[in-house]
Coordinates of C-alpha atoms and ligand atoms in Angstrom, one line a residue:
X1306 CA -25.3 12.4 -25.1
X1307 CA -24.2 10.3 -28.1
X1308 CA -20.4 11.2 -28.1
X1309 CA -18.5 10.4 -24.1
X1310 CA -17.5 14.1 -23.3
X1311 CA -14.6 12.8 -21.1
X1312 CA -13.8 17.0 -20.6
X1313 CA -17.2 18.1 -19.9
X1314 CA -17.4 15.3 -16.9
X1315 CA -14.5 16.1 -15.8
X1316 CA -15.3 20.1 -15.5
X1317 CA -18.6 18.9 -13.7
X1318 CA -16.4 17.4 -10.3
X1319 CA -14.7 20.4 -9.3
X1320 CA -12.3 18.3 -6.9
X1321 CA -10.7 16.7 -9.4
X1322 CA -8.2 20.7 -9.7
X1323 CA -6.8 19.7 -7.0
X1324 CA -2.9 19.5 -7.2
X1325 CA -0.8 17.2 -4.4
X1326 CA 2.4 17.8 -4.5
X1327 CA 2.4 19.9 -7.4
X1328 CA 0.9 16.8 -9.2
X1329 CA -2.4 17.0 -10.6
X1330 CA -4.3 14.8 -8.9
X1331 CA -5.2 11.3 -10.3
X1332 CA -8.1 9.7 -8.0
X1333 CA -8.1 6.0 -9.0
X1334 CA -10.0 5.2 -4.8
X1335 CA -13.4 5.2 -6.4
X1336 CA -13.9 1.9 -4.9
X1337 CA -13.6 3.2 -1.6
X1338 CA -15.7 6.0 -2.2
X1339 CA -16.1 8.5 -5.2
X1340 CA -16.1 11.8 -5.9
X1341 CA -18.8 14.1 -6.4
X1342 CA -20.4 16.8 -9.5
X1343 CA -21.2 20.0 -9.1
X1344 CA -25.0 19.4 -9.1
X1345 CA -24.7 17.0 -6.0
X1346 CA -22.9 19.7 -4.1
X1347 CA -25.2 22.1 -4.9
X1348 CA -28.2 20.4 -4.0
X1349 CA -27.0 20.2 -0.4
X1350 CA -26.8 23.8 -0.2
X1351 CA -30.3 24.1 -1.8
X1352 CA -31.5 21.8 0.5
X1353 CA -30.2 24.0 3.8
X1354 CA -31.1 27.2 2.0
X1355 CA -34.8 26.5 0.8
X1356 CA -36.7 23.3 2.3
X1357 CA -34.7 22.4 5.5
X1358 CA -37.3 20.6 7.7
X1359 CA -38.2 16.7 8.7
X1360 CA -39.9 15.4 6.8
X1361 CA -43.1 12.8 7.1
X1362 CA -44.3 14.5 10.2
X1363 CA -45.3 18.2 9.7
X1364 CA -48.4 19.5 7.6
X1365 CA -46.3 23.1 7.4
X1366 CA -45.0 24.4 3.6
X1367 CA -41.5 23.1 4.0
X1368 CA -42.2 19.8 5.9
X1369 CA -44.0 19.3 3.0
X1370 CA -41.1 20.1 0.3
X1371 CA -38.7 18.2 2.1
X1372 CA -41.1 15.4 2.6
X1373 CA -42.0 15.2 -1.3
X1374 CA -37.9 15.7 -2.3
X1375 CA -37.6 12.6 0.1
X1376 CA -40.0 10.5 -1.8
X1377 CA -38.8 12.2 -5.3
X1378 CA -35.2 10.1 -4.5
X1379 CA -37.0 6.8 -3.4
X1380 CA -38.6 7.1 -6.8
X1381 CA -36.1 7.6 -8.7
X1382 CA -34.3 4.7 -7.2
X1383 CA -36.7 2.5 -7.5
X1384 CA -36.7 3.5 -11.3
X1385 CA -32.7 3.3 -11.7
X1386 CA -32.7 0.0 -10.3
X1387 CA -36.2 -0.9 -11.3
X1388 CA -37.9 -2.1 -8.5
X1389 CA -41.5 -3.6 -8.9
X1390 CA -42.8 -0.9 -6.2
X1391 CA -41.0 2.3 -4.9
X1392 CA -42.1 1.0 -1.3
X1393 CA -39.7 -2.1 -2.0
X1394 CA -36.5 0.3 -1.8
X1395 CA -35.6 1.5 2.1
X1396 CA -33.3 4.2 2.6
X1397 CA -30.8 3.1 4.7
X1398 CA -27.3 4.8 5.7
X1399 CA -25.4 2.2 3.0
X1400 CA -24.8 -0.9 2.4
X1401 CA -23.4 -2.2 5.3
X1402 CA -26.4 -0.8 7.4
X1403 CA -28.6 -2.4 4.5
X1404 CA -27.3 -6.1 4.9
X1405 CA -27.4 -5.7 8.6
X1406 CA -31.1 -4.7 8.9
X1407 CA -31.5 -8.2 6.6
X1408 CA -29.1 -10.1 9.0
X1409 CA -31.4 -9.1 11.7
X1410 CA -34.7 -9.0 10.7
X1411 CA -34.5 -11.7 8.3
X1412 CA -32.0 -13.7 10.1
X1413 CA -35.0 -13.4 13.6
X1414 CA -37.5 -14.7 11.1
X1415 CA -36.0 -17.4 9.0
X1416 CA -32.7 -18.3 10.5
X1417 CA -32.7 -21.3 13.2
X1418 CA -30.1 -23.9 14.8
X1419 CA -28.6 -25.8 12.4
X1420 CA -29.5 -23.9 9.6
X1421 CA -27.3 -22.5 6.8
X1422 CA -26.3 -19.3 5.0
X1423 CA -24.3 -19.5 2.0
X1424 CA -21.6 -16.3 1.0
X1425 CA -18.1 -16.5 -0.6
X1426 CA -14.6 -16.3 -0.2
X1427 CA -14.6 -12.3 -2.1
X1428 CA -16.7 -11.3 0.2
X1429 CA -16.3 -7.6 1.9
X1430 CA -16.5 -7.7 5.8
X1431 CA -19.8 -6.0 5.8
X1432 CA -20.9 -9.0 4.2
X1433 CA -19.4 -11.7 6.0
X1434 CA -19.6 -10.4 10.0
X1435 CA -23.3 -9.5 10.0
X1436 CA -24.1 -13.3 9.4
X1437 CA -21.6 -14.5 11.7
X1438 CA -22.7 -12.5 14.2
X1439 CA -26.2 -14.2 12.6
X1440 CA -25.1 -17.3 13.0
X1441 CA -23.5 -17.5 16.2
X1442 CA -26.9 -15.9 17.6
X1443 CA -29.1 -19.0 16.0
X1444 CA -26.4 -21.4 16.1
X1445 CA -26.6 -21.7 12.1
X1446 CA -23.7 -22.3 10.0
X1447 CA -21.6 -20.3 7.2
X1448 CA -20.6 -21.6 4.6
X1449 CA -18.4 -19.8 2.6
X1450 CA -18.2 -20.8 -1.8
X1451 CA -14.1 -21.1 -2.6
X1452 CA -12.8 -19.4 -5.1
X1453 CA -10.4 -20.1 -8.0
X1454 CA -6.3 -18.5 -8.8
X1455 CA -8.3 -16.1 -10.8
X1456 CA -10.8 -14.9 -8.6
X1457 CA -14.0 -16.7 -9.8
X1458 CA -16.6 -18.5 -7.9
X1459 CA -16.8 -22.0 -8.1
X1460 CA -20.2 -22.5 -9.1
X1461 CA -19.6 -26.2 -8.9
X1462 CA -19.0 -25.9 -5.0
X1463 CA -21.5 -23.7 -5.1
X1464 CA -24.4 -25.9 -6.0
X1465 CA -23.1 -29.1 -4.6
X1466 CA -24.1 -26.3 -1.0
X1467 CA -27.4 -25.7 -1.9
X1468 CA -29.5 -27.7 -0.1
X1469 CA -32.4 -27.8 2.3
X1470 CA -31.0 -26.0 5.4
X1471 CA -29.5 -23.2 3.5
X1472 CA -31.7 -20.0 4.2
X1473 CA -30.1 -17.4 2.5
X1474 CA -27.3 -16.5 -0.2
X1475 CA -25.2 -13.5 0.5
X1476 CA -23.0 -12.7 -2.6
X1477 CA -21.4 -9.5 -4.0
X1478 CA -21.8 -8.5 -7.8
X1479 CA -18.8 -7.0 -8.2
X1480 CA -15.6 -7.7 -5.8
X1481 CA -14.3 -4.8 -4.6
X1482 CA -10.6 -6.4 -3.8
X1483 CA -10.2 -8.8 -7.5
X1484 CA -12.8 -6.7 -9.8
X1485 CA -14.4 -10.4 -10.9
X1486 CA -17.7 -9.2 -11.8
X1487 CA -20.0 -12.5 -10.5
X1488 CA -22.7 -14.2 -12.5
X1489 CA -25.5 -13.2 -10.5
X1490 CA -28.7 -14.2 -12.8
X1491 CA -26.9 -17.8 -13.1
X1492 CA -26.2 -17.7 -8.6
X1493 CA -29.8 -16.5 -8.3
X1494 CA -31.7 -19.0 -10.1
X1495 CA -29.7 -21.9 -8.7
X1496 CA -30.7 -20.6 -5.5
X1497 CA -34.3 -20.3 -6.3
X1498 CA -34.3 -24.0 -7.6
X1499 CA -34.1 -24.6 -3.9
X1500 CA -36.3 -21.9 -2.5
X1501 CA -33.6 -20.5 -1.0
X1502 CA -33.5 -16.2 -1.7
X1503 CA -30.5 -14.2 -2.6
X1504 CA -28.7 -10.9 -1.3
X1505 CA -26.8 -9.3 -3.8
X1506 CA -24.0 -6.8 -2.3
X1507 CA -24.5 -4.2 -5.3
X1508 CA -21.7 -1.8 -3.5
X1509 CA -19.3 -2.0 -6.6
X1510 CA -22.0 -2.8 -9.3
X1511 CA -24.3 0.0 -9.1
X1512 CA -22.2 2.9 -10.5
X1513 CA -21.0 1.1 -13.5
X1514 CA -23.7 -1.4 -14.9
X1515 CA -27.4 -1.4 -15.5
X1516 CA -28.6 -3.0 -12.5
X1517 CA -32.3 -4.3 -13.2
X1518 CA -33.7 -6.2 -10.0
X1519 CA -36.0 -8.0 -11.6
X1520 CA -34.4 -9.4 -14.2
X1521 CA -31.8 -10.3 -12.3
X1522 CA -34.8 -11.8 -10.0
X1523 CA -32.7 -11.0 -6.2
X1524 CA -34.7 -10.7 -3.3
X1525 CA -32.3 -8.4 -1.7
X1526 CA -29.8 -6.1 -3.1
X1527 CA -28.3 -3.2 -1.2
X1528 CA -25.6 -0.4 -2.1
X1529 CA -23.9 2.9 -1.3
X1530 CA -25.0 7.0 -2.3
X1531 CA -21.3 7.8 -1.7
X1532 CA -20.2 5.1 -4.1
X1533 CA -22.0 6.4 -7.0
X1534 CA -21.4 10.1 -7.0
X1535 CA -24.0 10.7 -4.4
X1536 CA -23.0 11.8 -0.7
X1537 CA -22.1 9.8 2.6
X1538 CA -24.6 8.5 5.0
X1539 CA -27.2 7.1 2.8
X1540 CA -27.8 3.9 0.6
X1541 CA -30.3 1.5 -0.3
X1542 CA -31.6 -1.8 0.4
X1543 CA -34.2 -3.4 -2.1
X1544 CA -36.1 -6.1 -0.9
X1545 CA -38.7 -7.9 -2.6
X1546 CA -42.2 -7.3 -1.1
X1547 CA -43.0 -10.6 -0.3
X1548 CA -40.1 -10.7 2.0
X1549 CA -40.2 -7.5 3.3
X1550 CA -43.8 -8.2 5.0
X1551 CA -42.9 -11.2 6.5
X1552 CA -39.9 -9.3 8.4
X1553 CA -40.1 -7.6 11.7
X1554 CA -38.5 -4.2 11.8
X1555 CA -35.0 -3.0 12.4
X1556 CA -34.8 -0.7 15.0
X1557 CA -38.1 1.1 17.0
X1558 CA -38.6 4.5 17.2
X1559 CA -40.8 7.2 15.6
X1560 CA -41.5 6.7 11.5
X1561 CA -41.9 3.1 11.8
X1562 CA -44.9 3.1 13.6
X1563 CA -48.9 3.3 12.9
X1564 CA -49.8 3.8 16.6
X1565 CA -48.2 3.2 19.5
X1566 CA -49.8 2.1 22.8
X1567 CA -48.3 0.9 26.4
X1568 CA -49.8 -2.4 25.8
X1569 CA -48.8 -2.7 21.9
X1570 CA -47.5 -0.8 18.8
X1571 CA -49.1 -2.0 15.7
X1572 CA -46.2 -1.4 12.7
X1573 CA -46.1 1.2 9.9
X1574 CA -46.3 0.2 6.5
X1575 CA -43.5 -0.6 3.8
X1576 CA -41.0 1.3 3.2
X1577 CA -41.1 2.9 6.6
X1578 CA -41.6 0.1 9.0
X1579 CA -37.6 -0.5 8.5
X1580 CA -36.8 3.6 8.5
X1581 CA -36.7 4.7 12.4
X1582 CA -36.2 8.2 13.3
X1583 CA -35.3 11.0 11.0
X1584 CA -33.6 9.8 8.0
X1585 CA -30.1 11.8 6.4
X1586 CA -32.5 14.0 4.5
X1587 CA -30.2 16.1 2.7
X1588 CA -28.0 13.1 1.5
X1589 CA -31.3 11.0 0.5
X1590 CA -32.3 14.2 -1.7
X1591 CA -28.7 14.9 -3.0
X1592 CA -28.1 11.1 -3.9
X1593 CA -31.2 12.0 -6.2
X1594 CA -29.2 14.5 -7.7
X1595 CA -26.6 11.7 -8.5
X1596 CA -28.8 9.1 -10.0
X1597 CA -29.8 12.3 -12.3
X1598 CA -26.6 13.0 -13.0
X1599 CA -26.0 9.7 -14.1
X1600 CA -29.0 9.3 -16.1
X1601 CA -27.5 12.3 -18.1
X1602 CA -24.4 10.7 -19.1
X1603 CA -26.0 7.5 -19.5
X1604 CA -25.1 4.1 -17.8
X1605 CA -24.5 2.1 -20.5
X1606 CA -21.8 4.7 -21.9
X1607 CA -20.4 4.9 -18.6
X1608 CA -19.9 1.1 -19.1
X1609 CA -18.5 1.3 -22.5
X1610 CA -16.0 3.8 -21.3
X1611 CA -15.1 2.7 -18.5
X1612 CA -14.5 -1.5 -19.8
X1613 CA -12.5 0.0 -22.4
X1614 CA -10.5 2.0 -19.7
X1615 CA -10.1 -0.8 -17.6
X1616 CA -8.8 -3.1 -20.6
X1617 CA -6.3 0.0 -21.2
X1618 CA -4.6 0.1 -17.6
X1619 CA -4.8 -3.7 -17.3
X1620 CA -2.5 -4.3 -20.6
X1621 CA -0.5 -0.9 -19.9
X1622 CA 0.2 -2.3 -15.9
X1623 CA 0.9 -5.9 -17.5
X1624 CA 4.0 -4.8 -19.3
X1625 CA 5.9 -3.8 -16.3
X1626 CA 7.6 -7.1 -15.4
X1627 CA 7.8 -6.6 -11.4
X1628 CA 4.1 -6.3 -11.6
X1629 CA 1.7 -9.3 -10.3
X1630 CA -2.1 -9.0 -10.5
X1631 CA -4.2 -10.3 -7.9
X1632 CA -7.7 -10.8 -9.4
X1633 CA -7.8 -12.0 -13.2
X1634 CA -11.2 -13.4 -13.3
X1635 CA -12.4 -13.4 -17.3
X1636 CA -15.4 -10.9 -16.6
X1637 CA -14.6 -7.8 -14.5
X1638 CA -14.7 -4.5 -13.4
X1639 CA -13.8 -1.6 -12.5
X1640 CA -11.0 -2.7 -10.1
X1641 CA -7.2 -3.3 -10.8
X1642 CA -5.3 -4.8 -7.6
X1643 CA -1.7 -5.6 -8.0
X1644 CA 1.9 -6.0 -6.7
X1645 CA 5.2 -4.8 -7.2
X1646 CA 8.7 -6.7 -7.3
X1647 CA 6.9 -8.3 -3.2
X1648 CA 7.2 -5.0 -1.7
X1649 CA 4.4 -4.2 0.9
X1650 CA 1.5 -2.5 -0.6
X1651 CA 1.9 0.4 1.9
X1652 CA 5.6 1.6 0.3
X1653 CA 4.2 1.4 -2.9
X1654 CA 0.8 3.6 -2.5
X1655 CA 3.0 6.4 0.0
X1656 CA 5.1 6.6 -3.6
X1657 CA 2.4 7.0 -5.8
X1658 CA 1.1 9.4 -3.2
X1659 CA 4.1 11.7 -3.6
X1660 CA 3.1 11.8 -7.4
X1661 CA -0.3 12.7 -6.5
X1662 CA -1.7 9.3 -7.3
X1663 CA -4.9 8.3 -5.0
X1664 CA -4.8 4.2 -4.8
X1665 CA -5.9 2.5 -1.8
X1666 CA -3.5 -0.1 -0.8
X1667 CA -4.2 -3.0 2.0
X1668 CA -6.3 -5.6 2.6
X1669 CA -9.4 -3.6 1.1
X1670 CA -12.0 -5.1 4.3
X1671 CA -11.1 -8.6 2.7
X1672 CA -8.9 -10.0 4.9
X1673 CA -10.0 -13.4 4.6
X1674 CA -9.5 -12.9 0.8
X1675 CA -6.0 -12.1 1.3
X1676 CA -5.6 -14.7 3.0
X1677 CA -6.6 -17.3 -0.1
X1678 CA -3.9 -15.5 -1.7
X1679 CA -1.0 -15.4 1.0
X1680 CA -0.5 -12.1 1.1
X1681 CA -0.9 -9.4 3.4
X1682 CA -3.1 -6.7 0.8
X1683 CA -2.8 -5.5 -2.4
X1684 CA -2.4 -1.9 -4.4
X1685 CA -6.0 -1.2 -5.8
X1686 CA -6.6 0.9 -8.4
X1687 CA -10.1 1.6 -9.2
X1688 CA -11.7 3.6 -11.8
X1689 CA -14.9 5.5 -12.3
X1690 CA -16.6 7.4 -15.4
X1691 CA -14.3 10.5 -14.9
X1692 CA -10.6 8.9 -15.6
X1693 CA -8.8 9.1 -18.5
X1694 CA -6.2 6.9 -20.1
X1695 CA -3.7 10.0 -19.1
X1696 CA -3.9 9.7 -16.0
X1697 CA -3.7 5.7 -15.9
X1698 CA -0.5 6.4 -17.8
X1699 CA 0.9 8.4 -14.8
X1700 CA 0.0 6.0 -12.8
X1701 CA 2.1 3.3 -15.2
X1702 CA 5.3 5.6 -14.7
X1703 CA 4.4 5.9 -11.2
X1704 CA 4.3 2.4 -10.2
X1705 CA 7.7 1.6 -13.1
X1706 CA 9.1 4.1 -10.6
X1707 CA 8.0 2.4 -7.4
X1708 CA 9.3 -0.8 -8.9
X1709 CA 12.6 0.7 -9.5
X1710 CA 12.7 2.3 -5.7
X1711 CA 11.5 -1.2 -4.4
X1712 CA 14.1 -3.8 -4.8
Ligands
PLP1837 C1 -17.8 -0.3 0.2 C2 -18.4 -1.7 0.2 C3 -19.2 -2.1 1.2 C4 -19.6 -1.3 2.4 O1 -20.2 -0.1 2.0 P1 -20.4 1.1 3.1 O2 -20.7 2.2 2.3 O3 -19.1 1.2 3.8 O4 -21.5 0.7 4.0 C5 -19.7 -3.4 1.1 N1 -19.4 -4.2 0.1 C6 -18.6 -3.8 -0.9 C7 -18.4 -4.7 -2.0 C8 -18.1 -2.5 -0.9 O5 -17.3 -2.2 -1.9

């Protein structure tokens, strides 16, 4: 597609009819999860109706379609993000599962008292409580890199960190509370200088940028289905091979072993030595359906659109006085999160609620984020390839409205 058929998307996500209120609805919660097309939908109920069986295990007919859909999604994954070897990318339940099994497995290996592990002050919980659990376990320390008024890393904190004891850099591409979109080729290679590898949180990144794992050269980098169009209970963690072997698995049970004995169980191979039990097969093969879907409209116009529809809002938002941004960081994405006239996020999104307006509003699993900033959360408004400048204009003379209620 050469020319961005904003109405032909939209027709594809049949939820997006929905009236509340007798509003049409505006969904601006993609961060928090998105919503999903036609095709998506419909390959769960090809799934139940033609190849329902588990998969890896049976030599039947439709063990074997579901098996081979299964594998059809890891490759095309590994392709989207474009891993070295499809075995590289473990299907996990999302990305808080994904940096867990890293915390663990990695953290058992690697981690030891008095070691460090490096993340930042924009950090989502499931990026910062997995290591301090890690942490407190080992008796390793977290450092955490500050951030500026803006919402930008330090980088010069940042490197004057990096040192010996540091094990592992835990950082998000894309914030999902301030938008700031992080240099993460620039944090990476810093990192290696020191031998020291990098997880990339890729939660907010993967749906609206061209993700390319080894260019970026990350040893890690997890993310979400349900966050790019795909369903709930499934998401990915990369890993880079070399890593990977070195790492004892996650969790024991059947699929991750060769053989099992009484006296000792000898490990299966990469990808499935971290995938125990029977996987969400219906949401691995239906997040296929949403990297195709993707692939039709094409990433890089989803980007152009949606950078132009972010500049759009931010400029419209920035002419109502009462308003004050949280997050301004020079690159971004994705993610506006603002204030109005100091009233409490909550009164502002139940008013844009009763206009049919979807924002999420509080602390966004940042708390220690809003804490840098002194206040208790924000009003998020966050976009995805099927918005429109219409509806961000509704949302302008929703939130002039909510200013004018909140004095
Ligand atoms: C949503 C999100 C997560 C957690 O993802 P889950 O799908 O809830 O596991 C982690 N990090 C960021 C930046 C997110 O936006």
């Amino acid at each position: 597609m050469t020319h961005y058929d904003i109405h032909s998307i939209r027709a594809d996500f049949p939820i997006l009819k929905t009236k509340v209120n007798g509003y049409p609805l505006v969904y601006l919660d993609n961060g928090a999860t998105t919503q999903k097309p036609q095709s998506v939908i419909n390959a769960i109920t090809d799934y139940y109706t033609q190849i329902n069986s588990n998969v890896h295990r049976g030599v039947h007919h439709l063990s074997q379609l579901a098996t081979d859909a299964y594998e059809v999604t890891r490759r095309k994954l590994s392709e989207f993000i474009n891993a070295a070897q499809d075995y590289e990318v473990i299907l996990t339940n999302g990305t808080t599962h994904s940096i867990n099994l890293v915390a663990h497995c990695y953290g058992k290996q690697f981690v030891k008292e008095g070691d460090e592990i490096i993340i930042s002050a924009m950090e989502h919980h499931s990026n910062i409580v997995p290591w301090q659990m890690l942490c407190e376990e080992q008796g390793a320390k977290l450092r955490v890199v500050p951030i500026n008024d803006e919402g930008e890393l330090d980088m010069g904190a940042y490197q004057a960190m990096l040192n010996e004891r540091v094990k592992l850099v835990s950082i998000t591409y894309v914030s999902n509370t301030l938008g700031t979109l992080n240099p993460i080729k620039e944090i990476t290679k810093l990192a290696h200088d020191h031998g020291i590898p990098v997880l990339v949180d890729g939660a907010q990144a993967i749906q609206h940028l061209h993700v390319d794992v080894q260019a970026l050269d990350v040893d890690f980098f997890a993310f979400s289905g349900h966050k790019m169009y795909g369903p709930t209970g499934v998401g990915v963690l990369y890993g880079k091979e070399k890593w990977l072997d070195q790492m004892p698995p996650y969790q024991g049970g059947g699929d991750m072993i060769k053989e099992v004995r009484f006296e000792k169980t000898i490990y299966n191979e990469l990808p499935f030595k971290f995938e125990a039990g029977t996987p969400n097969i219906e949401a691995g093969i239906c997040l296929g359906a949403a990297v195709d879907y993707i692939k039709t409209i094409g990433l890089s116009q989803i980007a152009l659109y949606e950078t132009e529809l972010l500049k759009y809002a931010t400029k419209a938002l920035s002419e109502i006085d009462q308003i004050r941004f949280i997050g301004t960081a020079k690159e971004k994405s994705s993610v506006i999160s603002f204030l109005v006239n100091g009233a409490h996020p909550y009164d502002v999104g139940v008013i844009l609620d009763k206009l049919g307006i979807a924002v999420r509003t509080g602390h966004h699993c940042t708390q220690p984020l809003m804490e840098r900033f002194g206040i208790p959360g924000t009003v998020r408004a966050s976009i995805a390839m099927y918005n429109t400048k219409e509806e961000i204009d509704l949302l302008v003379s929703a939130v002039k409205r909510a200013a004018s209620m909140l004095l």
